[in-house]
Coordinates of C-alpha atoms in Angstrom, one line a residue:
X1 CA 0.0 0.0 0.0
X2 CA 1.8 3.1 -0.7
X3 CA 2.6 6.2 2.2
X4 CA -0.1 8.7 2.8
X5 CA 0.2 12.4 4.3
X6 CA 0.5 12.7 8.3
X7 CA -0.7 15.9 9.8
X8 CA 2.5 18.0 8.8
X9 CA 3.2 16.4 5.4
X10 CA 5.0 13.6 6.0
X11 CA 4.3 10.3 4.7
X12 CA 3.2 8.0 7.0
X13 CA 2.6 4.0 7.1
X14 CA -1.3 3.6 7.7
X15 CA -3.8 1.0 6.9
X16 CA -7.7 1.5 6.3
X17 CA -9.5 2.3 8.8
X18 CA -10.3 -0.5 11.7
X19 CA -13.7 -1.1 10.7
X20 CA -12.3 -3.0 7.6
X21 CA -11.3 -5.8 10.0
X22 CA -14.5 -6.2 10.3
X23 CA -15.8 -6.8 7.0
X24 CA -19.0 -7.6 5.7
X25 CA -19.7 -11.1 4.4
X26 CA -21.1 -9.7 1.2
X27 CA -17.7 -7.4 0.5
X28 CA -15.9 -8.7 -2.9
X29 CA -13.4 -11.4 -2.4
X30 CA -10.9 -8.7 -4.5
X31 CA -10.9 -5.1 -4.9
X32 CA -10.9 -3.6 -8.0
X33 CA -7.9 -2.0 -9.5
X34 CA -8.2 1.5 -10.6
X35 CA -5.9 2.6 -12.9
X36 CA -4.3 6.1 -12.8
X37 CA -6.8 8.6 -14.6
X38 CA -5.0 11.7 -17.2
X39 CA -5.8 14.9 -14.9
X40 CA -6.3 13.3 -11.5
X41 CA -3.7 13.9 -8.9
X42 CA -4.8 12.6 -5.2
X43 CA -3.6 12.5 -1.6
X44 CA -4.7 11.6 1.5
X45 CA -4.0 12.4 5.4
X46 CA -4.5 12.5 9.3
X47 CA -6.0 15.5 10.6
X48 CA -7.6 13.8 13.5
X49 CA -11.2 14.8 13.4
X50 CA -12.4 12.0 15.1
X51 CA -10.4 9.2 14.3
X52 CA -6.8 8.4 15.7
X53 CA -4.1 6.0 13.9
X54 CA -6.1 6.6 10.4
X55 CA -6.4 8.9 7.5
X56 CA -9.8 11.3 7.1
X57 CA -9.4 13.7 4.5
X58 CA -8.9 13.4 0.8
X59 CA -7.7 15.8 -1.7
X60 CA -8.1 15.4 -5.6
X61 CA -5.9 17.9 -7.8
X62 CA -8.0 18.4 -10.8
X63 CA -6.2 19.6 -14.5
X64 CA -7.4 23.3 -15.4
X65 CA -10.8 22.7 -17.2
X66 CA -11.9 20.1 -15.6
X67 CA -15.8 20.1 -15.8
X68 CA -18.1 18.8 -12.9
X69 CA -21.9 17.9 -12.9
X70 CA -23.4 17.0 -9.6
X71 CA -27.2 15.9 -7.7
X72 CA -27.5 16.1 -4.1
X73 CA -29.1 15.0 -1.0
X74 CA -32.7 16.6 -0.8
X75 CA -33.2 16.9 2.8
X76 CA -34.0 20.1 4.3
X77 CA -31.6 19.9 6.3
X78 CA -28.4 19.3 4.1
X79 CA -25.0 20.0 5.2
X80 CA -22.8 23.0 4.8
X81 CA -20.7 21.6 2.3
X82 CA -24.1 20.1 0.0
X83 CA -25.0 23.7 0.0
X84 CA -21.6 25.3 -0.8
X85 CA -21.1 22.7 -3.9
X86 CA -25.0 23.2 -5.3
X87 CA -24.1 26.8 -5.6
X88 CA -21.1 26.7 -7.8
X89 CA -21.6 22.8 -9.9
X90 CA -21.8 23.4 -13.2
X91 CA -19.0 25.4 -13.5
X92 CA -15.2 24.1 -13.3
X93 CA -13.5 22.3 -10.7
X94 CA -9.5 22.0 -9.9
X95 CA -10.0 20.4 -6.3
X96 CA -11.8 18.2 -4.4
X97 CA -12.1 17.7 -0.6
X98 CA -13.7 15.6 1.6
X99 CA -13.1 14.9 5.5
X100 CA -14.3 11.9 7.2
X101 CA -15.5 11.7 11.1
X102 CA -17.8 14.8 11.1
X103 CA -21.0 16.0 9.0
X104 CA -20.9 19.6 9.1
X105 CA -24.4 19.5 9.2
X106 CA -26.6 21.3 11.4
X107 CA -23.5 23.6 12.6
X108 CA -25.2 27.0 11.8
X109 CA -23.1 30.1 10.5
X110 CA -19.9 28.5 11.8
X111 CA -20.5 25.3 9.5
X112 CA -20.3 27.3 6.8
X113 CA -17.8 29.2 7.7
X114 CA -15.8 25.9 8.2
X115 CA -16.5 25.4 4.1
X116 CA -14.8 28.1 3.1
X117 CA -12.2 28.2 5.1
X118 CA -11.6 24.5 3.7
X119 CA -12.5 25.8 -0.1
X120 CA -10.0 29.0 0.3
X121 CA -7.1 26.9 1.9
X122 CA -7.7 24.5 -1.2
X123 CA -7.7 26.9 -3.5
X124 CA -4.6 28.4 -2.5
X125 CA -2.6 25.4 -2.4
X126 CA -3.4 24.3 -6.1
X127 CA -3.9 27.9 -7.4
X128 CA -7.4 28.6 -8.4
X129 CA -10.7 30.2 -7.2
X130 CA -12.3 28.9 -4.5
X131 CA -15.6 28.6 -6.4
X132 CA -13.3 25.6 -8.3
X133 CA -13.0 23.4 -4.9
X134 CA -16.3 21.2 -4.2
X135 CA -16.3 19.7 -1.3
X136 CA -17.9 16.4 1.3
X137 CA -18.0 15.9 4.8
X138 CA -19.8 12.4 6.5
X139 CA -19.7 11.2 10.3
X140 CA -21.4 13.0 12.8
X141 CA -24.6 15.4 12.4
X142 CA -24.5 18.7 15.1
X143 CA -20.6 19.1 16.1
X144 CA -18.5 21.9 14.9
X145 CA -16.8 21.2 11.9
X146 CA -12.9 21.6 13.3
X147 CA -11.8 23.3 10.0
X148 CA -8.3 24.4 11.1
X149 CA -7.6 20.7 11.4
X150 CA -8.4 20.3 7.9
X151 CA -6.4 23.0 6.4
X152 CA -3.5 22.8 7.9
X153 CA -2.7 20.0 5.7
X154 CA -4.4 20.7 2.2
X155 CA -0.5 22.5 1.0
X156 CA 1.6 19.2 1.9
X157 CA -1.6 17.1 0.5
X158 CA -1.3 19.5 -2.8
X159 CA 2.5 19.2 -3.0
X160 CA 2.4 15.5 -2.5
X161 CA -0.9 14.3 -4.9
X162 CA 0.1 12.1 -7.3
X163 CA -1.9 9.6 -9.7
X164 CA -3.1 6.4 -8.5
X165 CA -3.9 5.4 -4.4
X166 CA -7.5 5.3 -5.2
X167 CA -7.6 2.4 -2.6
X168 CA -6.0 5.1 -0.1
X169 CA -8.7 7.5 -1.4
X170 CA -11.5 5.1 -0.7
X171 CA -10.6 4.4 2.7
X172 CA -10.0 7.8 3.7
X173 CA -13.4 8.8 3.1
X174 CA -15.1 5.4 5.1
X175 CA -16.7 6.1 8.6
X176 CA -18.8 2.6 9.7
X177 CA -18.0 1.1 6.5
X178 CA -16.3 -1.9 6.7
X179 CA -14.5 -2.0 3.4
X180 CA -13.6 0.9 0.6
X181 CA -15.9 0.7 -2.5
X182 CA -14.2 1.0 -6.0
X183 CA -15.0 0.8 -9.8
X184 CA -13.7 1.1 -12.7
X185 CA -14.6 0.7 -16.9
X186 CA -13.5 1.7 -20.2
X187 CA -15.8 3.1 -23.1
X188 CA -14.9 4.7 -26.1
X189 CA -16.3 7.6 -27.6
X190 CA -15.9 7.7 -31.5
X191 CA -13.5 4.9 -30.9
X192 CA -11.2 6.5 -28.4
X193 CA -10.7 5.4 -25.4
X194 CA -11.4 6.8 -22.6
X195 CA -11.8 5.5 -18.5
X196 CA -14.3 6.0 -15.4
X197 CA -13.1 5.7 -11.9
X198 CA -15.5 5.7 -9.1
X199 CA -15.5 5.5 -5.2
X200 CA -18.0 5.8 -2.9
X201 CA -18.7 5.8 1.3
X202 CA -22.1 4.6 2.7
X203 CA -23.4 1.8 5.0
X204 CA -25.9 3.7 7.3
X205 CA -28.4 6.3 6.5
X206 CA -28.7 5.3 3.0
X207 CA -32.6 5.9 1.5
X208 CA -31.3 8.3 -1.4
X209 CA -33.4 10.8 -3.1
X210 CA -30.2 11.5 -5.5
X211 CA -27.2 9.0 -5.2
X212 CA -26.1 7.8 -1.6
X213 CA -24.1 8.9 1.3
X214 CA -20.8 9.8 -1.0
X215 CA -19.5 8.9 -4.1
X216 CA -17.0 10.4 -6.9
X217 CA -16.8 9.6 -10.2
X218 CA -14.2 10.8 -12.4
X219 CA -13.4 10.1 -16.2
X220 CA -10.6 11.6 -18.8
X221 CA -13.4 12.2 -21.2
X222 CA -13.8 15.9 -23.0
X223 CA -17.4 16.6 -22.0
X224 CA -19.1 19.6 -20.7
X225 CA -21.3 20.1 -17.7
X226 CA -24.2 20.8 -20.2
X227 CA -23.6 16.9 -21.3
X228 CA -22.4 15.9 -17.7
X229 CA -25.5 16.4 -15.8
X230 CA -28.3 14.8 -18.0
X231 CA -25.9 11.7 -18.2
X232 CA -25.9 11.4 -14.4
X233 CA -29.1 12.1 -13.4
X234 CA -29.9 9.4 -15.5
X235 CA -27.4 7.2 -14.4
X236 CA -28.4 7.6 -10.5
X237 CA -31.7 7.0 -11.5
X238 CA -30.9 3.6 -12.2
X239 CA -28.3 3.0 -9.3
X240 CA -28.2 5.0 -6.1
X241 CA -31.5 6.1 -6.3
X242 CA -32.8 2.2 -6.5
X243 CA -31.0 0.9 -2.9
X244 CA -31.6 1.5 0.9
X245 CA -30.4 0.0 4.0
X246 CA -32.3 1.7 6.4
X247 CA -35.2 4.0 4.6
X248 CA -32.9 7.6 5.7
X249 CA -32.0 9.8 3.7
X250 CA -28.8 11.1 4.9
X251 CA -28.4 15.1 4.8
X252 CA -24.8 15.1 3.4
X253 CA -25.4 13.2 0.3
X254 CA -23.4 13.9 -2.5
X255 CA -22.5 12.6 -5.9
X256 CA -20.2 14.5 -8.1
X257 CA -18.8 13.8 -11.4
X258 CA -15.6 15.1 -12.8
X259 CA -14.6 15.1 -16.4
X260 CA -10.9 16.1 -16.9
X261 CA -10.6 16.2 -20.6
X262 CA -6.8 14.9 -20.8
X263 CA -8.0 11.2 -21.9
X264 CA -8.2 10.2 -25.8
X265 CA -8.9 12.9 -28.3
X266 CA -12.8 12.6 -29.2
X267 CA -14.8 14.5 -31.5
X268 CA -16.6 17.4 -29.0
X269 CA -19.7 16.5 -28.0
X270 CA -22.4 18.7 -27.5
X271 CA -25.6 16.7 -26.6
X272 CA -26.1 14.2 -23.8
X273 CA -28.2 12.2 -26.5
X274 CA -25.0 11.8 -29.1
X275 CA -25.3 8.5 -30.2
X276 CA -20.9 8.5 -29.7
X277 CA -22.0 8.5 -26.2
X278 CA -23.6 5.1 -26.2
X279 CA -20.6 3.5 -25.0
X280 CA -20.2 5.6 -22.2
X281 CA -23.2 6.0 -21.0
X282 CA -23.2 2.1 -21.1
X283 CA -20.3 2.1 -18.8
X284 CA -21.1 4.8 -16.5
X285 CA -24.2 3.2 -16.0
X286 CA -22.3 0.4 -14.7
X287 CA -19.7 2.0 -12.8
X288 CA -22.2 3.4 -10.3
X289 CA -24.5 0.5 -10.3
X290 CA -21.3 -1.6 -9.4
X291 CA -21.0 1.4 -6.6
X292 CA -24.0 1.6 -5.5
X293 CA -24.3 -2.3 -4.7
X294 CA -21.4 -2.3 -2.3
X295 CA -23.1 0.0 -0.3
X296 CA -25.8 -2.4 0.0
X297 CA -23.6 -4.9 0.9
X298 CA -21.9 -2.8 3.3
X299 CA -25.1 -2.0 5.3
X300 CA -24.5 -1.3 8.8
X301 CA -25.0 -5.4 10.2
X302 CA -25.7 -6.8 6.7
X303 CA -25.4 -10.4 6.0
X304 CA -27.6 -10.5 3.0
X305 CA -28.3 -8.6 -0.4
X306 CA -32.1 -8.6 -1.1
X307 CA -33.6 -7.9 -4.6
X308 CA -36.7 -6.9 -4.9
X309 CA -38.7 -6.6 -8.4
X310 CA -42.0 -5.8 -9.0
X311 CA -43.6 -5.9 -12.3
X312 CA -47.3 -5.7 -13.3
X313 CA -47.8 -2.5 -11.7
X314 CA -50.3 0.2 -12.8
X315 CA -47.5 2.4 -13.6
X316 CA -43.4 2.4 -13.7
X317 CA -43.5 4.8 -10.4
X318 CA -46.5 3.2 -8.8
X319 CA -43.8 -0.3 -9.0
X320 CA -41.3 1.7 -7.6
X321 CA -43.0 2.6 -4.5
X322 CA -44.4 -1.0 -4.0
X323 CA -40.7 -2.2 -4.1
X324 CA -39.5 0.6 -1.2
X325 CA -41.9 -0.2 0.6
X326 CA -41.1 -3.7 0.9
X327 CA -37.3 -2.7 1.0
X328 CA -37.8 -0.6 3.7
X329 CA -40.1 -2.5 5.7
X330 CA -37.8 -3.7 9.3
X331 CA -40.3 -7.1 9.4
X332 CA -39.6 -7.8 6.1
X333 CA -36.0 -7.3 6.5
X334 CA -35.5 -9.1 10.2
X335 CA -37.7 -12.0 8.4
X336 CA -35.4 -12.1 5.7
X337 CA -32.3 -11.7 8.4
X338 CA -33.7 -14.6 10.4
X339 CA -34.0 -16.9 7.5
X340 CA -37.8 -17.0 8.2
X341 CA -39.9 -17.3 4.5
X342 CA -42.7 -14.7 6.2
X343 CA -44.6 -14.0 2.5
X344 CA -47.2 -12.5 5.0
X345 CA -45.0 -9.7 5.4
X346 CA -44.6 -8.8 1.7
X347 CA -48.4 -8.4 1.2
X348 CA -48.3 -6.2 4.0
X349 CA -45.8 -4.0 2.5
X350 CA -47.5 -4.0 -1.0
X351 CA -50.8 -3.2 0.6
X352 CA -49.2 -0.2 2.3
X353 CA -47.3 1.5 -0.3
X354 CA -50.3 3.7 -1.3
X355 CA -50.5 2.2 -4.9
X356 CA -52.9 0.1 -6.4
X357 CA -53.5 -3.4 -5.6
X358 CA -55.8 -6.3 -6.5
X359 CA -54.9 -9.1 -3.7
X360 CA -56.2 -11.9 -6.0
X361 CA -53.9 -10.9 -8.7
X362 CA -51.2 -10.8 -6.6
X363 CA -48.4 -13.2 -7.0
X364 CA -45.5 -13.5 -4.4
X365 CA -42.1 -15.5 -5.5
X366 CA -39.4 -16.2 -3.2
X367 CA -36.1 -17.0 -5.9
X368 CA -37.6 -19.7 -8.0
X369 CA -41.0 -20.5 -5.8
X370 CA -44.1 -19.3 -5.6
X371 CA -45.1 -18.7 -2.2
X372 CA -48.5 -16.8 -2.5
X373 CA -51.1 -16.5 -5.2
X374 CA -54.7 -15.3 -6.2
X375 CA -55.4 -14.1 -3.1
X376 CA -53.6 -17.2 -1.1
X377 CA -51.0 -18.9 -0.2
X378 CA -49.7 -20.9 -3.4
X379 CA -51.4 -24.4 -3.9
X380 CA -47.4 -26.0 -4.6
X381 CA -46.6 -24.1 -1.6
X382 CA -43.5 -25.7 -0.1
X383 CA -42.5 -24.3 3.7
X384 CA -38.8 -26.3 3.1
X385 CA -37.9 -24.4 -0.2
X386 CA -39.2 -21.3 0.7
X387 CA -37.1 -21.2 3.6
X388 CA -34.3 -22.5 1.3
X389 CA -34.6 -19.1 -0.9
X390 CA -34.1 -16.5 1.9
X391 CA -31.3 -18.1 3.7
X392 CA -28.3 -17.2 1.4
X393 CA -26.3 -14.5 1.3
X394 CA -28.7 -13.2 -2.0
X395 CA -32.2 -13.6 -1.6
X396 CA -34.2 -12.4 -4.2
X397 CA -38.1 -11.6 -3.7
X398 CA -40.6 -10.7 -6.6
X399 CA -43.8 -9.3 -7.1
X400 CA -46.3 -9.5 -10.0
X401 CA -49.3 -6.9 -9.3
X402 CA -51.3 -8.1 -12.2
X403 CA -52.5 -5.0 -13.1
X404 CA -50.7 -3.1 -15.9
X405 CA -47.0 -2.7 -17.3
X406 CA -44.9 -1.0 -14.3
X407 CA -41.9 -2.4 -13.2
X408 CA -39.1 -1.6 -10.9
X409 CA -36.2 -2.9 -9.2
X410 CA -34.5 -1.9 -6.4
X411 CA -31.9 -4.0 -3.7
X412 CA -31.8 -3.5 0.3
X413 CA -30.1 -5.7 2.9
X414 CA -31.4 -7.8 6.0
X415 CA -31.9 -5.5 9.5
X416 CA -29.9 -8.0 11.9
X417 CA -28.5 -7.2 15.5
X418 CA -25.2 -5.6 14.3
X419 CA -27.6 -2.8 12.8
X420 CA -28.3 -1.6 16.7
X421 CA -24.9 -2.2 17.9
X422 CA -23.3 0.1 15.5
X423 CA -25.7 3.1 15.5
X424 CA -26.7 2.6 19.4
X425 CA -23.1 3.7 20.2
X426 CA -22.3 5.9 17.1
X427 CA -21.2 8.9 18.6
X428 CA -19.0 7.1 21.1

């Protein structure tokens, strides 16, 4: 693993954080390799925040003209940082920061404050605006942002960013999670080649209404913001905006996207609908999918990955609800956790998602059985089977409404034991 930056810029010896000796039973058996990306420089260090013996901040050094799209958390409450980086995306970025340990949420004037203090210090030590430095900040909610802590190290982080340590990266940014989530694919536009990194953070407080806790993509493709943000509000449609662990919606999440322009000369591209873009899109799609999954699998206590899909629905949002609802209901997910086929508890959570129903057109399958159907249980019903399909590490659930041609798909994880013991002692 190579050195990171200690609190006065020296390179120190460090592993991930502790948690990661703790991992989840759903985390890959390898992590991906990221390769170093034209225009990305990166660093991280120890500024103590909250966590001793480990790194907690991150700083990327962007190439001048680097273009950045972005959709945040939308809680009313967001953090100081959300609302410092929704008013200046879609213009240029040359930095990115982002501090584990602390929130800087619900800290007032001071909060933000704290931002710019960490956006100014930034900017100084790469040599840009301060409007050009977006920035991320996940732990704790209500305590003083300690910003001097922070910057204090961005010049030695600055000085000493260089490509590759994405792994470092990804574990500098984790707070309960218990390993560091990264992705990587190739696409070509107009035949060139071009690359997509991603990390990402999250295992608690993850019902998105935009992406999840973290996550940063980066690619060396020339494209502008204008092209940027349709392509990833799209994207998160289909990815972070389809997972939860725990049905909250965190008030410091972020996704950002940054396009550096130094990869393989392409055509410009103008329109998020260019057909060159098929490619990407295709792998963009995939690199936050891929993401957004290990969150899910990293869910505070998780020892399953659930899949839920409904189809049949009266309409594509209608089968969408139906499907959080069931993902986000704690008996359906401490059935699940408990190996206990409890069907009941699925036509429960149907029948309370507001949406239409017909309960004799109803059909319940648990991975390749049918456990209810026209308005009972299944006439092949088989109690040893259905057990059989919630007790692996992937259980799959689906529902057929009967009713029309919605459909919808999104993954949660069991609520075991280990959900409590992490968040009953959070702050401590």
């Amino acid at each position: 693993m190579k050195a990171r930056v200690a609190n006065a810029g020296r390179a120190r010896s460090a592993g991930l954080p502790a948690s990661e000796s703790k991992r989840s039973p759903l985390a890959p058996k390898s992590y991906a390799s990221l390769p170093p990306l034209a225009g990305v420089r990166m660093a991280t260090g120890q500024a103590g925040i909250k966590y001793r013996d480990r790194t907690d901040v991150l700083m990327a050094v962007l190439a001048p003209g680097t273009q950045v799209a972005g959709v945040f958390t939308k809680s009313k409450t967001s953090a100081a940082p959300v609302e410092w980086c929704r008013k200046y995306v879609g213009g240029e970025a040359r930095a990115l920061v982002v501090n584990s340990g602390n929130a800087n949420a619900f800290t007032g004037r001071a909060g933000m404050d704290a931002a710019k203090d960490v956006a100014e210090a930034a900017a100084e030590a790469v040599g840009c605006s301060a409007r050009e430095v977006f920035m991320a900040s996940t732990g704790v909610i209500g305590e003083p942002l300690p910003g001097e802590k922070i910057t204090r190290i961005l010049g030695a982080l600055a000085e000493r960013a260089s490509a590759g340590g994405w792994r470092e990266a990804a574990g500098a940014i984790m707070t309960t999670d218990t390993f560091p989530k990264m992705a990587t694919a190739t696409a070509t536009i107009d035949e060139r080649k071009v690359t997509i990194n991603g990390i990402a953070k999250g295992s608690g407080m993850i019902a998105p209404d935009m992406a999840t806790m973290l996550a940063f993509v980066f690619t060396d493709a020339k494209l502008p913001t204008s092209v940027l943000q349709p392509l990833l509000n799209d994207s998160a449609a289909k990815s972070f905006n389809c997972i939860t662990v725990d049905g909250d919606t965190s008030t410091s999440d972020t996704l950002l996207l940054f396009a550096t322009g130094k990869g393989g000369a392409h055509p410009p591209i103008t329109k998020a609908t260019d057909r060159d873009l098929a490619s990407f899109k295709k792998q963009l799609d995939a690199v936050l999918l891929d993401l957004a999954l290990q969150v899910v699998k990293d869910g505070e206590g998780a020892q399953k990955l659930i899949r839920i899909d409904v189809s049949c629905a009266q309409s594509d949002a209608a089968a969408r609800r139906i499907a959080l609802s069931i993902a986000n209901s704690p008996l359906v997910k401490t059935a699940i956790g408990g190996g206990d086929a409890n069907w009941g508890r699925i036509v429960m959570a149907v029948g309370k998602a507001g949406e239409a129903a017909d309960r004799d057109r109803l059909k319940i399958t648990f991975g390749n059985h049918v456990v209810a159907e026209k308005g009972q249980r299944a006439a092949g019903y088989n109690e040893a089977l259905a057990t059989k399909s919630v007790s692996g590490r992937e259980v799959h659930i689906a529902v057929d409404l009967g009713l029309g041609n919605g459909a919808a798909r999104v993954w949660t994880c069991d609520l075991t034991h280990g959900y409590i013991d992490i968040n009953g002692s959070y702050r401590s």
